[in-house]
């Protein structure tokens, strides 16, 4: 009896036509009538399931059809796409072998066999890919690839300065690299030292920055920092202190900042603070800096003697650092975006200070970039990733990207990729000005551990994702492995979990990509970053969006500014009422009225509740649970404020 898998195995490109009740002509001529009808029934059943698998499908038959973005041409023409995952083991093995990508020098493999793209799809996508390759070539030559901001996009030059479009930029890259290496060496050797540390040298790094000015360094520290960082080299030191070589402050959360400062304790005196901000004006980073500077003052320390700035020349931060005479300043280039800045001073300086081999990181990235320059799709790993993303998400982000690295040290990879992918691809308008509402959601933590959290839903629940497994072949440094039961090591379990999860998901029609590296090294991590940077760039071309700006972020920032401005008005109104004799507590309506912002009453309520929770306003009557009952006043009258 012919089953659906038999029919499929007759062609690796088999893709059932939507909603047909007859098998296609590709079925074997020897198939009996009864087997055809059985096959067609199961085919129909499968198609019905596919439809319900895709609640966001753009089929007009689907009652919850997603709006078709204007100007977007998908090779699917928004028709429902059924599972094309190969089930026949022999055909699947053939697909695996045929599509396996290997980068010999990097020891990196990419397996796309568990994503069900078809030959027909490939054919349709080929012209789009050729256009994307051309766009990447232009970008690398210095085209204004970020037209909205009128900027070049040059992160690829950072690992191969010879590619820079002119010698000025090449020299800028090379001299920054030389300067940061020398600086890191001088800090590690103790040549550059803090003025009042009992150790007589820097022993710790505190990185202050947010978004692209934090996520890369955080990922790299987690992935690559040695257990014995060079700043903690002395044996005496190691026996008495925590050995974490870098701490991060990446939010304007006072409690979070206090926690980091408390963690540093007396080590603040020997902490090198690296303040990172491309724009040099990000309010959160400014707040964190002011908080850290206050901690220095409170401890009787001179911040300037321990501060380093990484920012664009002449930014607010740069000018502050210059005027205050900080220890060092390193440039952030206009043509490097925050989320692609890991190979600039942003990522390299903290890495070098932790004893991470930045030459190797750059070399890994350069090798990967080189591989990604081929215009042969099959041999271009970044293009293969982009192809899978397009197929898996219908080119409209209909499925989420789940990143599962089976290695604890890669825990922060998904967090890093969240910004790289979502800030780059999550766009309202295409390059042609049409509304597209593009993007791919990214999440994940670490494989193995996540098995006990959300893999249940991935296997059996809503099918709104595709997985990327990151496999690391080596368990432990050579000679350290041991068998915790006969023939089985701890790492064998992790390996088994990866393979088992991949198979179990596939068995339930959940597709996956697998990226395999030999070990987590500076070189392989550099290559991973470069792989994803390029995949994002190529994918952005496929869907015709600008991957290098982030206009949406501005809306939230602007709204936050408006909230703070309103808070100042609320404070002024409350202050005036609190300066009266007797003090006049005000209702929320009265506050809103006096602020000339009646339409903002809900926000005023939230401001009052926030101030009350922080002892900056007092509730005279009522409670925050029933907003209409509240009467509020300030604890004391600030006369200066009244006349300010
Ligand atoms: O480096 P900065 O200028 O301080 O910017 C930090 C972050 O700010 C915003 O959130 C941008 O959307 C991010 O792309 C950027 O990385």
XYZ file of C-alpha atoms and ligand atoms in Angstrom:
660
model
C 0.000 0.000 0.000
C 1.413 3.371 -0.990
C 1.587 5.781 1.861
C 2.052 9.494 1.697
C 5.721 9.104 2.424
C 6.146 6.765 -0.530
C 4.591 9.256 -2.842
C 6.771 11.994 -1.427
C 9.957 10.083 -1.722
C 9.436 9.895 -5.467
C 10.543 13.512 -5.613
C 12.494 15.491 -3.080
C 10.745 18.604 -4.352
C 7.248 17.291 -3.831
C 4.880 19.965 -2.607
C 1.193 19.131 -2.547
C -1.029 21.540 -4.364
C -3.352 23.225 -1.946
C -6.684 21.533 -1.328
C -6.487 19.017 -4.176
C -8.279 15.757 -3.513
C -6.457 13.815 -6.175
C -2.831 12.828 -6.002
C -0.541 14.637 -8.402
C 0.670 13.013 -11.598
C 4.035 12.366 -9.999
C 2.739 9.277 -8.221
C 4.034 5.991 -9.411
C 2.217 4.594 -12.485
C 2.137 1.231 -10.768
C 0.200 2.528 -7.786
C -3.159 0.821 -7.526
C -6.443 2.709 -7.544
C -7.195 1.820 -3.969
C -3.762 2.959 -2.802
C -4.255 6.231 -4.646
C -7.480 6.900 -2.862
C -5.901 6.075 0.504
C -2.953 8.313 -0.299
C -5.192 11.119 -1.409
C -7.202 10.878 1.782
C -4.125 11.152 3.941
C -2.851 13.911 1.703
C -6.046 15.820 2.183
C -5.879 15.222 5.909
C -2.361 16.547 5.974
C -3.345 19.630 3.998
C -6.228 20.302 6.339
C -3.773 20.096 9.225
C -1.356 22.431 7.440
C -4.062 25.008 7.183
C -4.733 24.936 10.878
C -0.975 24.917 11.460
C -0.800 28.336 9.899
C -3.204 30.637 11.631
C -1.408 33.613 10.086
C -1.585 32.177 6.627
C -2.594 34.760 4.092
C -5.100 32.454 2.459
C -8.376 34.167 1.668
C -9.985 30.957 2.978
C -8.588 31.588 6.392
C -10.937 33.442 8.663
C -8.088 35.008 10.636
C -6.116 35.918 7.541
C -3.313 38.362 8.165
C -3.372 41.595 6.236
C -1.300 41.276 3.072
C 1.453 43.847 3.328
C 1.294 46.197 0.383
C 4.060 45.878 -2.130
C 5.355 42.622 -0.725
C 5.805 39.868 -3.203
C 6.114 36.458 -1.661
C 6.957 33.430 -3.778
C 3.992 31.798 -2.067
C 1.615 34.452 -3.374
C 0.051 34.143 0.051
C -1.349 30.713 -0.663
C -1.377 28.256 2.236
C 1.859 26.303 2.418
C 1.693 22.707 3.578
C 4.414 20.781 5.314
C 7.038 19.653 2.859
C 9.244 18.063 5.489
C 10.739 14.887 4.116
C 9.780 11.833 6.154
C 11.356 9.010 4.227
C 14.652 8.253 6.053
C 16.636 7.551 2.877
C 15.415 10.669 1.109
C 16.015 12.671 4.280
C 19.592 11.416 4.547
C 20.109 12.350 0.899
C 18.697 15.804 1.577
C 20.976 16.104 4.617
C 24.103 15.160 2.665
C 23.177 17.211 -0.394
C 22.591 20.373 1.559
C 25.196 20.092 4.317
C 27.396 23.194 4.307
C 30.886 22.951 5.745
C 33.428 25.684 6.328
C 36.577 23.627 6.645
C 38.876 26.229 8.136
C 36.344 27.306 10.726
C 35.132 23.777 11.447
C 31.595 25.092 11.085
C 28.689 23.144 9.624
C 25.248 24.322 8.651
C 22.433 21.836 8.220
C 19.309 23.169 6.524
C 17.835 19.786 5.642
C 15.156 20.032 8.325
C 13.609 23.090 6.716
C 11.319 21.962 3.956
C 12.110 24.404 1.144
C 11.548 22.937 -2.299
C 13.410 23.195 -5.595
C 10.522 25.227 -6.972
C 10.939 27.704 -4.127
C 14.692 27.885 -4.702
C 14.156 28.640 -8.339
C 11.736 31.427 -7.547
C 14.075 32.886 -4.931
C 17.252 32.786 -7.027
C 16.773 36.214 -8.696
C 16.014 37.777 -5.313
C 19.212 36.272 -3.905
C 21.274 37.552 -6.799
C 19.898 41.016 -6.097
C 20.718 40.621 -2.412
C 24.298 39.553 -3.228
C 24.658 42.597 -5.450
C 23.332 44.835 -2.685
C 25.836 43.317 -0.200
C 28.652 43.911 -2.661
C 27.631 47.542 -3.067
C 27.315 47.895 0.714
C 30.834 46.572 1.226
C 32.102 49.015 -1.381
C 30.716 51.912 0.653
C 27.248 52.536 -0.791
C 24.775 54.457 1.380
C 23.129 51.222 2.479
C 21.228 53.025 5.238
C 19.434 55.602 3.092
C 17.119 56.929 5.817
C 20.116 58.035 7.853
C 22.328 58.711 4.829
C 24.978 56.373 6.199
C 27.376 53.767 4.922
C 27.295 50.396 6.645
C 30.817 49.269 7.334
C 30.957 46.579 9.997
C 32.544 44.184 7.481
C 35.534 46.518 7.143
C 36.275 46.183 10.837
C 37.621 42.666 10.354
C 39.168 43.381 6.991
C 40.227 47.039 6.907
C 41.549 46.615 3.368
C 37.921 46.500 2.257
C 37.237 50.022 3.548
C 36.263 52.295 0.663
C 39.129 54.735 1.284
C 42.481 54.856 3.028
C 41.287 57.339 5.632
C 38.737 54.847 6.954
C 41.241 51.996 6.738
C 43.767 53.921 8.825
C 41.029 54.897 11.285
C 40.123 51.241 11.819
C 43.717 50.070 12.091
C 44.894 52.816 14.398
C 41.900 52.335 16.715
C 42.654 48.645 16.870
C 46.317 49.281 17.652
C 45.414 51.869 20.281
C 42.914 49.681 22.071
C 45.264 46.710 22.074
C 48.036 48.799 23.566
C 45.680 50.289 26.109
C 44.438 46.839 27.164
C 48.023 45.581 27.471
C 48.986 48.594 29.566
C 46.016 48.145 31.889
C 46.691 44.422 32.284
C 50.407 44.951 32.914
C 49.657 47.654 35.453
C 51.334 50.419 33.448
C 48.039 52.288 33.459
C 46.722 52.130 37.000
C 44.051 53.646 39.226
C 45.240 56.359 41.625
C 44.025 54.947 44.906
C 43.708 51.183 44.686
C 45.396 49.063 47.347
C 46.218 46.574 44.552
C 48.087 49.278 42.660
C 46.421 48.234 39.389
C 43.032 47.750 37.816
C 41.396 44.487 38.835
C 37.884 44.846 37.470
C 35.910 46.282 34.555
C 32.498 47.882 34.761
C 30.786 48.379 31.427
C 28.094 51.034 31.219
C 25.916 51.053 28.093
C 22.657 49.771 26.683
C 21.354 47.954 23.574
C 24.058 47.522 20.975
C 26.482 49.115 23.418
C 26.001 46.263 25.891
C 24.593 43.112 24.288
C 27.679 42.179 22.278
C 30.125 42.636 25.180
C 27.736 40.726 27.475
C 27.461 37.823 25.033
C 31.220 37.707 24.504
C 32.011 37.860 28.227
C 29.636 34.964 28.907
C 30.944 32.955 25.965
C 34.665 33.569 26.110
C 35.909 35.136 29.338
C 38.552 32.887 30.873
C 38.032 31.539 34.381
C 41.168 33.359 35.468
C 40.950 36.783 33.900
C 44.321 38.523 33.569
C 43.202 41.488 35.680
C 42.843 39.033 38.574
C 46.165 37.382 37.951
C 47.765 37.654 41.384
C 47.330 34.595 43.573
C 46.691 36.725 46.666
C 44.034 38.574 44.826
C 42.317 35.429 43.610
C 42.002 33.961 47.056
C 40.152 36.955 48.432
C 37.984 38.327 45.645
C 35.280 37.411 43.195
C 36.787 36.348 39.904
C 34.227 37.758 37.514
C 36.273 40.000 35.251
C 33.514 42.310 34.061
C 30.238 43.661 35.399
C 27.552 45.450 33.418
C 25.192 48.286 34.134
C 22.741 48.395 31.247
C 19.537 49.937 32.537
C 18.259 53.021 34.281
C 17.015 50.856 37.132
C 18.304 52.330 40.397
C 18.055 49.019 42.255
C 19.954 47.217 39.478
C 22.659 49.855 39.562
C 22.901 49.716 43.371
C 23.260 45.945 43.125
C 26.178 46.165 40.706
C 27.893 48.844 42.783
C 27.374 46.740 45.912
C 28.868 43.735 44.124
C 31.975 45.771 43.406
C 32.257 46.934 47.006
C 35.765 48.192 47.810
C 36.888 46.954 44.399
C 35.384 50.142 42.984
C 38.772 51.721 43.711
C 40.400 49.392 41.179
C 37.563 49.257 38.658
C 38.001 50.576 35.146
C 34.649 51.975 34.008
C 34.025 51.797 30.260
C 31.128 53.996 29.213
C 29.843 52.972 25.794
C 27.374 54.904 23.678
C 27.565 55.440 19.960
C 25.410 58.557 20.053
C 26.875 59.625 23.368
C 23.478 60.967 24.369
C 21.375 57.945 25.330
C 19.550 59.018 28.509
C 19.711 55.611 30.194
C 23.469 55.458 29.749
C 23.823 59.032 30.949
C 21.792 58.165 34.066
C 23.916 55.094 34.743
C 27.063 57.174 34.357
C 25.761 59.802 36.777
C 24.897 57.052 39.280
C 28.346 55.495 38.961
C 30.010 58.882 39.289
C 28.029 59.471 42.472
C 29.192 56.115 43.834
C 32.774 57.170 43.100
C 32.255 60.506 44.868
C 30.648 58.749 47.856
C 33.694 56.479 48.066
C 36.063 59.452 47.823
C 37.335 58.344 44.403
C 38.124 60.407 41.320
C 36.008 58.954 38.505
C 37.925 60.670 35.706
C 41.055 58.681 36.626
C 39.158 55.435 36.089
C 36.791 56.289 33.236
C 37.043 55.341 29.557
C 34.631 56.480 26.847
C 33.756 54.682 23.624
C 31.632 56.970 21.504
C 31.439 59.022 18.328
C 33.843 61.893 18.120
C 32.426 65.125 19.529
C 29.353 63.478 21.039
C 28.172 64.693 24.420
C 29.926 61.754 26.054
C 33.117 62.377 24.096
C 33.157 66.035 25.093
C 32.443 65.201 28.729
C 35.279 62.663 28.801
C 37.661 65.084 27.111
C 36.811 68.026 29.355
C 36.932 65.925 32.529
C 40.179 64.283 31.435
C 39.134 60.633 31.526
C 41.837 57.965 31.196
C 41.075 57.220 27.531
C 38.621 57.747 24.686
C 38.056 55.419 21.740
C 36.015 56.218 18.656
C 32.808 54.629 17.515
C 32.381 55.157 13.808
C 29.393 56.759 12.161
C 29.178 53.860 9.715
C 28.965 51.130 12.369
C 25.539 50.513 13.869
C 25.212 49.685 17.566
C 23.917 46.175 16.949
C 26.787 45.383 14.586
C 29.488 46.976 16.706
C 30.919 43.921 18.419
C 34.065 44.020 16.262
C 34.618 47.728 16.903
C 36.108 49.197 20.074
C 32.702 48.544 21.682
C 33.283 44.801 21.744
C 37.028 44.557 21.313
C 38.199 46.721 24.209
C 36.230 44.900 26.940
C 37.186 41.583 25.322
C 40.901 42.419 25.202
C 40.819 43.546 28.836
C 39.371 40.159 29.778
C 42.193 38.354 28.014
C 39.996 37.233 25.097
C 41.889 36.769 21.852
C 40.453 39.551 19.728
C 42.708 38.777 16.759
C 41.085 35.368 16.574
C 37.617 36.858 16.894
C 38.337 39.160 13.975
C 39.922 36.321 11.997
C 36.854 34.101 12.515
C 34.566 36.882 11.376
C 36.744 37.679 8.348
C 36.766 34.039 7.261
C 33.006 33.847 7.591
C 32.550 37.093 5.658
C 34.698 35.690 2.889
C 32.534 32.580 2.661
C 29.432 34.740 2.559
C 30.619 36.610 -0.510
C 29.988 33.777 -2.917
C 26.952 34.295 -5.136
C 26.329 30.562 -5.169
C 23.479 30.135 -2.762
C 24.325 26.575 -1.777
C 27.826 27.562 -0.717
C 26.895 30.744 1.044
C 26.046 29.960 4.688
C 24.456 33.332 5.438
C 22.303 33.064 2.332
C 21.269 29.555 3.339
C 20.155 30.890 6.711
C 18.231 33.701 5.029
C 16.648 31.177 2.670
C 15.464 29.083 5.606
C 14.106 32.140 7.412
C 12.207 33.151 4.318
C 10.764 29.705 3.790
C 9.948 29.124 7.447
C 8.281 32.503 7.976
C 6.669 32.875 4.521
C 8.851 35.943 4.046
C 6.539 37.851 6.378
C 7.760 36.764 9.818
C 4.854 34.384 10.386
C 6.987 32.152 12.609
C 9.375 32.922 15.472
C 13.046 32.029 15.500
C 13.909 29.936 18.552
C 17.644 29.817 19.219
C 18.770 26.814 21.233
C 22.503 26.695 21.901
C 23.505 23.446 23.575
C 26.325 25.048 25.522
C 25.912 27.139 28.642
C 28.490 29.679 27.573
C 26.318 30.577 24.556
C 23.375 31.443 26.784
C 23.327 35.071 25.724
C 23.471 34.376 22.007
C 19.688 34.522 21.650
C 19.561 37.770 23.585
C 22.257 39.205 21.348
C 20.442 37.971 18.239
C 17.173 39.399 19.477
C 18.471 42.904 18.929
C 20.439 42.062 15.797
C 17.478 40.403 14.096
C 14.476 42.219 15.537
C 15.821 45.759 15.451
C 17.143 45.178 11.938
C 14.170 43.383 10.402
C 11.258 44.705 12.453
C 10.209 47.526 10.156
C 6.916 49.203 9.329
C 7.861 50.360 5.834
C 9.846 48.820 3.021
C 12.562 50.620 1.081
C 9.926 51.483 -1.526
C 7.808 53.256 1.087
C 5.105 50.611 1.240
C 3.797 49.419 4.581
C 5.207 45.943 5.241
C 5.261 45.433 9.041
C 8.136 43.015 8.753
C 10.230 41.230 11.350
C 11.057 37.870 12.879
C 10.696 37.351 16.618
C 13.669 35.734 18.310
C 13.846 34.001 21.653
C 15.675 31.164 23.372
C 17.991 30.426 26.259
C 19.972 27.218 26.197
C 19.299 23.742 25.001
C 19.061 21.018 27.570
C 17.792 23.390 30.218
C 14.963 24.640 27.994
C 13.854 21.029 27.610
C 12.422 21.455 31.077
C 10.701 24.731 30.329
C 9.086 25.316 26.951
C 10.058 22.451 24.643
C 6.716 20.856 25.544
C 4.932 23.623 23.694
C 7.357 23.526 20.796
C 6.736 19.826 20.329
C 2.994 19.774 20.775
C 1.583 23.247 21.034
C 1.021 26.101 18.650
C 3.238 25.733 15.585
C 4.450 29.308 15.312
C 8.246 28.902 15.300
C 11.247 27.260 13.750
C 14.268 26.235 15.785
C 17.958 26.861 15.293
C 20.083 24.406 17.208
C 23.612 25.549 17.955
C 25.681 22.437 18.476
C 29.162 22.456 19.981
C 30.989 19.217 19.301
C 33.620 19.339 22.013
C 32.290 18.682 25.509
C 35.313 19.691 27.513
C 38.979 20.500 26.945
C 40.840 17.343 25.890
C 41.680 14.941 28.686
C 39.030 16.156 31.112
C 36.074 14.038 30.072
C 35.024 11.037 32.154
C 32.256 8.460 32.031
C 29.585 8.998 34.623
C 28.016 5.674 33.672
C 29.569 2.989 31.491
C 30.172 4.443 28.027
C 28.358 7.688 28.742
C 29.683 11.105 29.698
C 27.782 14.125 30.923
C 28.304 15.705 27.500
C 26.840 12.623 25.812
C 23.601 13.417 27.606
C 23.632 16.952 26.243
C 24.347 15.594 22.772
C 21.518 13.102 23.165
C 19.139 15.842 24.266
C 19.969 17.933 21.216
C 19.570 15.100 18.763
C 16.484 13.790 20.513
C 14.796 17.180 20.575
C 15.649 17.809 16.943
C 14.185 14.435 15.945
C 11.111 14.761 18.149
C 10.315 18.203 16.798
C 10.829 17.080 13.240
C 8.641 14.064 13.864
C 5.848 16.486 14.609
C 6.513 18.634 11.525
C 8.529 21.264 13.371
C 11.428 22.331 11.163
C 14.897 23.262 12.367
C 18.305 24.496 11.302
C 21.477 23.234 12.986
C 24.685 25.245 13.187
C 27.592 23.138 14.420
C 30.931 24.392 15.682
C 33.800 22.408 17.126
C 34.346 24.476 20.244
C 33.372 27.824 21.683
C 36.484 29.814 20.814
C 37.174 33.418 19.903
C 37.373 32.316 16.297
C 34.120 30.347 16.197
C 32.199 33.011 18.085
C 33.541 35.689 15.728
C 32.337 33.522 12.854
C 28.877 33.060 14.410
C 28.451 36.797 14.802
C 29.539 37.404 11.213
C 27.239 34.641 9.974
C 24.170 36.197 11.536
C 25.110 39.762 10.663
C 25.309 38.754 7.023
C 22.162 36.615 7.116
C 20.253 39.609 8.476
C 21.662 41.829 5.716
C 20.745 39.355 2.996
C 17.300 38.684 4.417
C 16.654 42.420 4.625
C 17.402 42.666 0.914
C 15.053 39.778 0.159
C 12.209 41.562 1.894
C 13.351 44.977 0.676
C 13.750 46.788 3.973
C 16.442 48.972 5.517
C 18.104 46.780 8.155
C 20.300 49.525 9.500
C 18.016 52.096 11.066
C 15.571 51.878 13.984
C 12.934 54.583 13.599
C 10.501 52.709 15.843
C 12.761 53.057 18.857
C 12.441 56.829 18.662
C 8.668 56.759 19.270
C 9.111 55.125 22.692
C 11.979 57.464 23.575
C 9.928 60.517 22.589
C 6.935 59.291 24.588
C 9.197 58.672 27.612
C 10.444 62.249 27.328
C 6.860 63.499 27.282
C 6.063 61.513 30.434
C 9.023 63.090 32.224
C 7.966 66.552 31.058
C 4.442 65.926 32.362
C 5.883 64.671 35.653
C 7.702 67.991 36.041
C 4.428 69.864 35.494
C 2.631 67.646 38.023
C 5.392 68.323 40.541
C 5.135 72.069 39.976
C 1.342 72.014 40.461
C 1.600 69.880 43.610
C 4.393 72.050 44.926
C 2.290 75.165 44.524
C -0.643 73.527 46.346
C 1.653 72.246 49.072
C 3.071 75.717 49.679
C -0.367 77.081 50.555
C -1.457 77.545 54.153
C -3.153 75.263 54.913
C -1.765 72.709 52.455
C -4.336 71.867 49.789
C -4.323 68.215 48.710
C -5.561 67.921 45.128
C -7.685 65.348 43.349
C -6.297 63.849 40.138
C -8.818 65.893 38.140
C -7.573 69.058 39.809
C -3.953 68.179 39.101
C -4.774 67.354 35.478
C -6.771 70.545 35.104
C -4.008 72.705 36.530
C -1.490 70.955 34.276
C -3.793 71.757 31.324
C -3.670 68.071 30.557
C -7.123 66.663 31.327
C -6.749 64.159 28.487
C -3.628 62.847 30.259
C -5.374 62.008 33.522
C -4.449 58.322 33.401
C -0.791 59.181 32.955
C -1.059 61.718 35.796
C -2.504 58.978 38.003
C 0.460 56.736 37.152
C 2.900 59.574 37.866
C 1.263 60.230 41.238
C 1.267 56.515 42.124
C 4.932 56.273 41.100
C 5.871 59.303 43.201
C 3.840 58.077 46.173
C 5.566 54.682 46.039
C 8.902 56.480 46.172
C 7.982 58.828 49.030
C 8.041 61.850 46.767
C 4.325 62.553 47.128
C 1.861 61.748 49.863
C -1.639 60.430 49.431
C -3.870 62.498 51.753
C -7.055 60.612 51.047
C -8.145 57.458 49.280
C -5.893 54.818 47.846
C -4.203 54.077 44.552
C -6.610 51.132 44.126
C -9.465 53.595 43.564
C -7.984 56.454 41.575
C -11.024 58.727 41.876
C -10.704 58.738 45.672
C -7.135 60.045 45.710
C -6.118 63.414 47.069
C -2.430 64.076 46.870
C 0.100 66.615 48.146
C 3.847 66.954 48.533
C 5.476 66.313 51.889
C 7.092 69.731 51.888
C 6.883 72.988 50.037
C 9.857 73.840 47.859
C 9.816 77.625 47.741
C 12.731 77.859 45.279
C 10.848 75.618 42.886
C 7.828 77.945 43.117
C 9.797 80.836 41.712
C 12.023 78.865 39.376
O 25.035 53.315 21.681
P 23.930 54.237 21.957
O 23.936 55.427 21.037
O 23.883 54.660 23.391
O 22.589 53.499 21.643
C 22.154 52.399 22.378
C 20.941 51.813 21.710
O 19.991 52.870 21.601
C 18.780 52.574 20.945
O 17.995 51.750 21.701
C 18.998 51.968 19.590
O 17.790 51.511 19.092
C 19.975 50.828 19.660
O 20.257 50.373 18.372
C 21.246 51.277 20.320
O 22.139 50.214 20.377
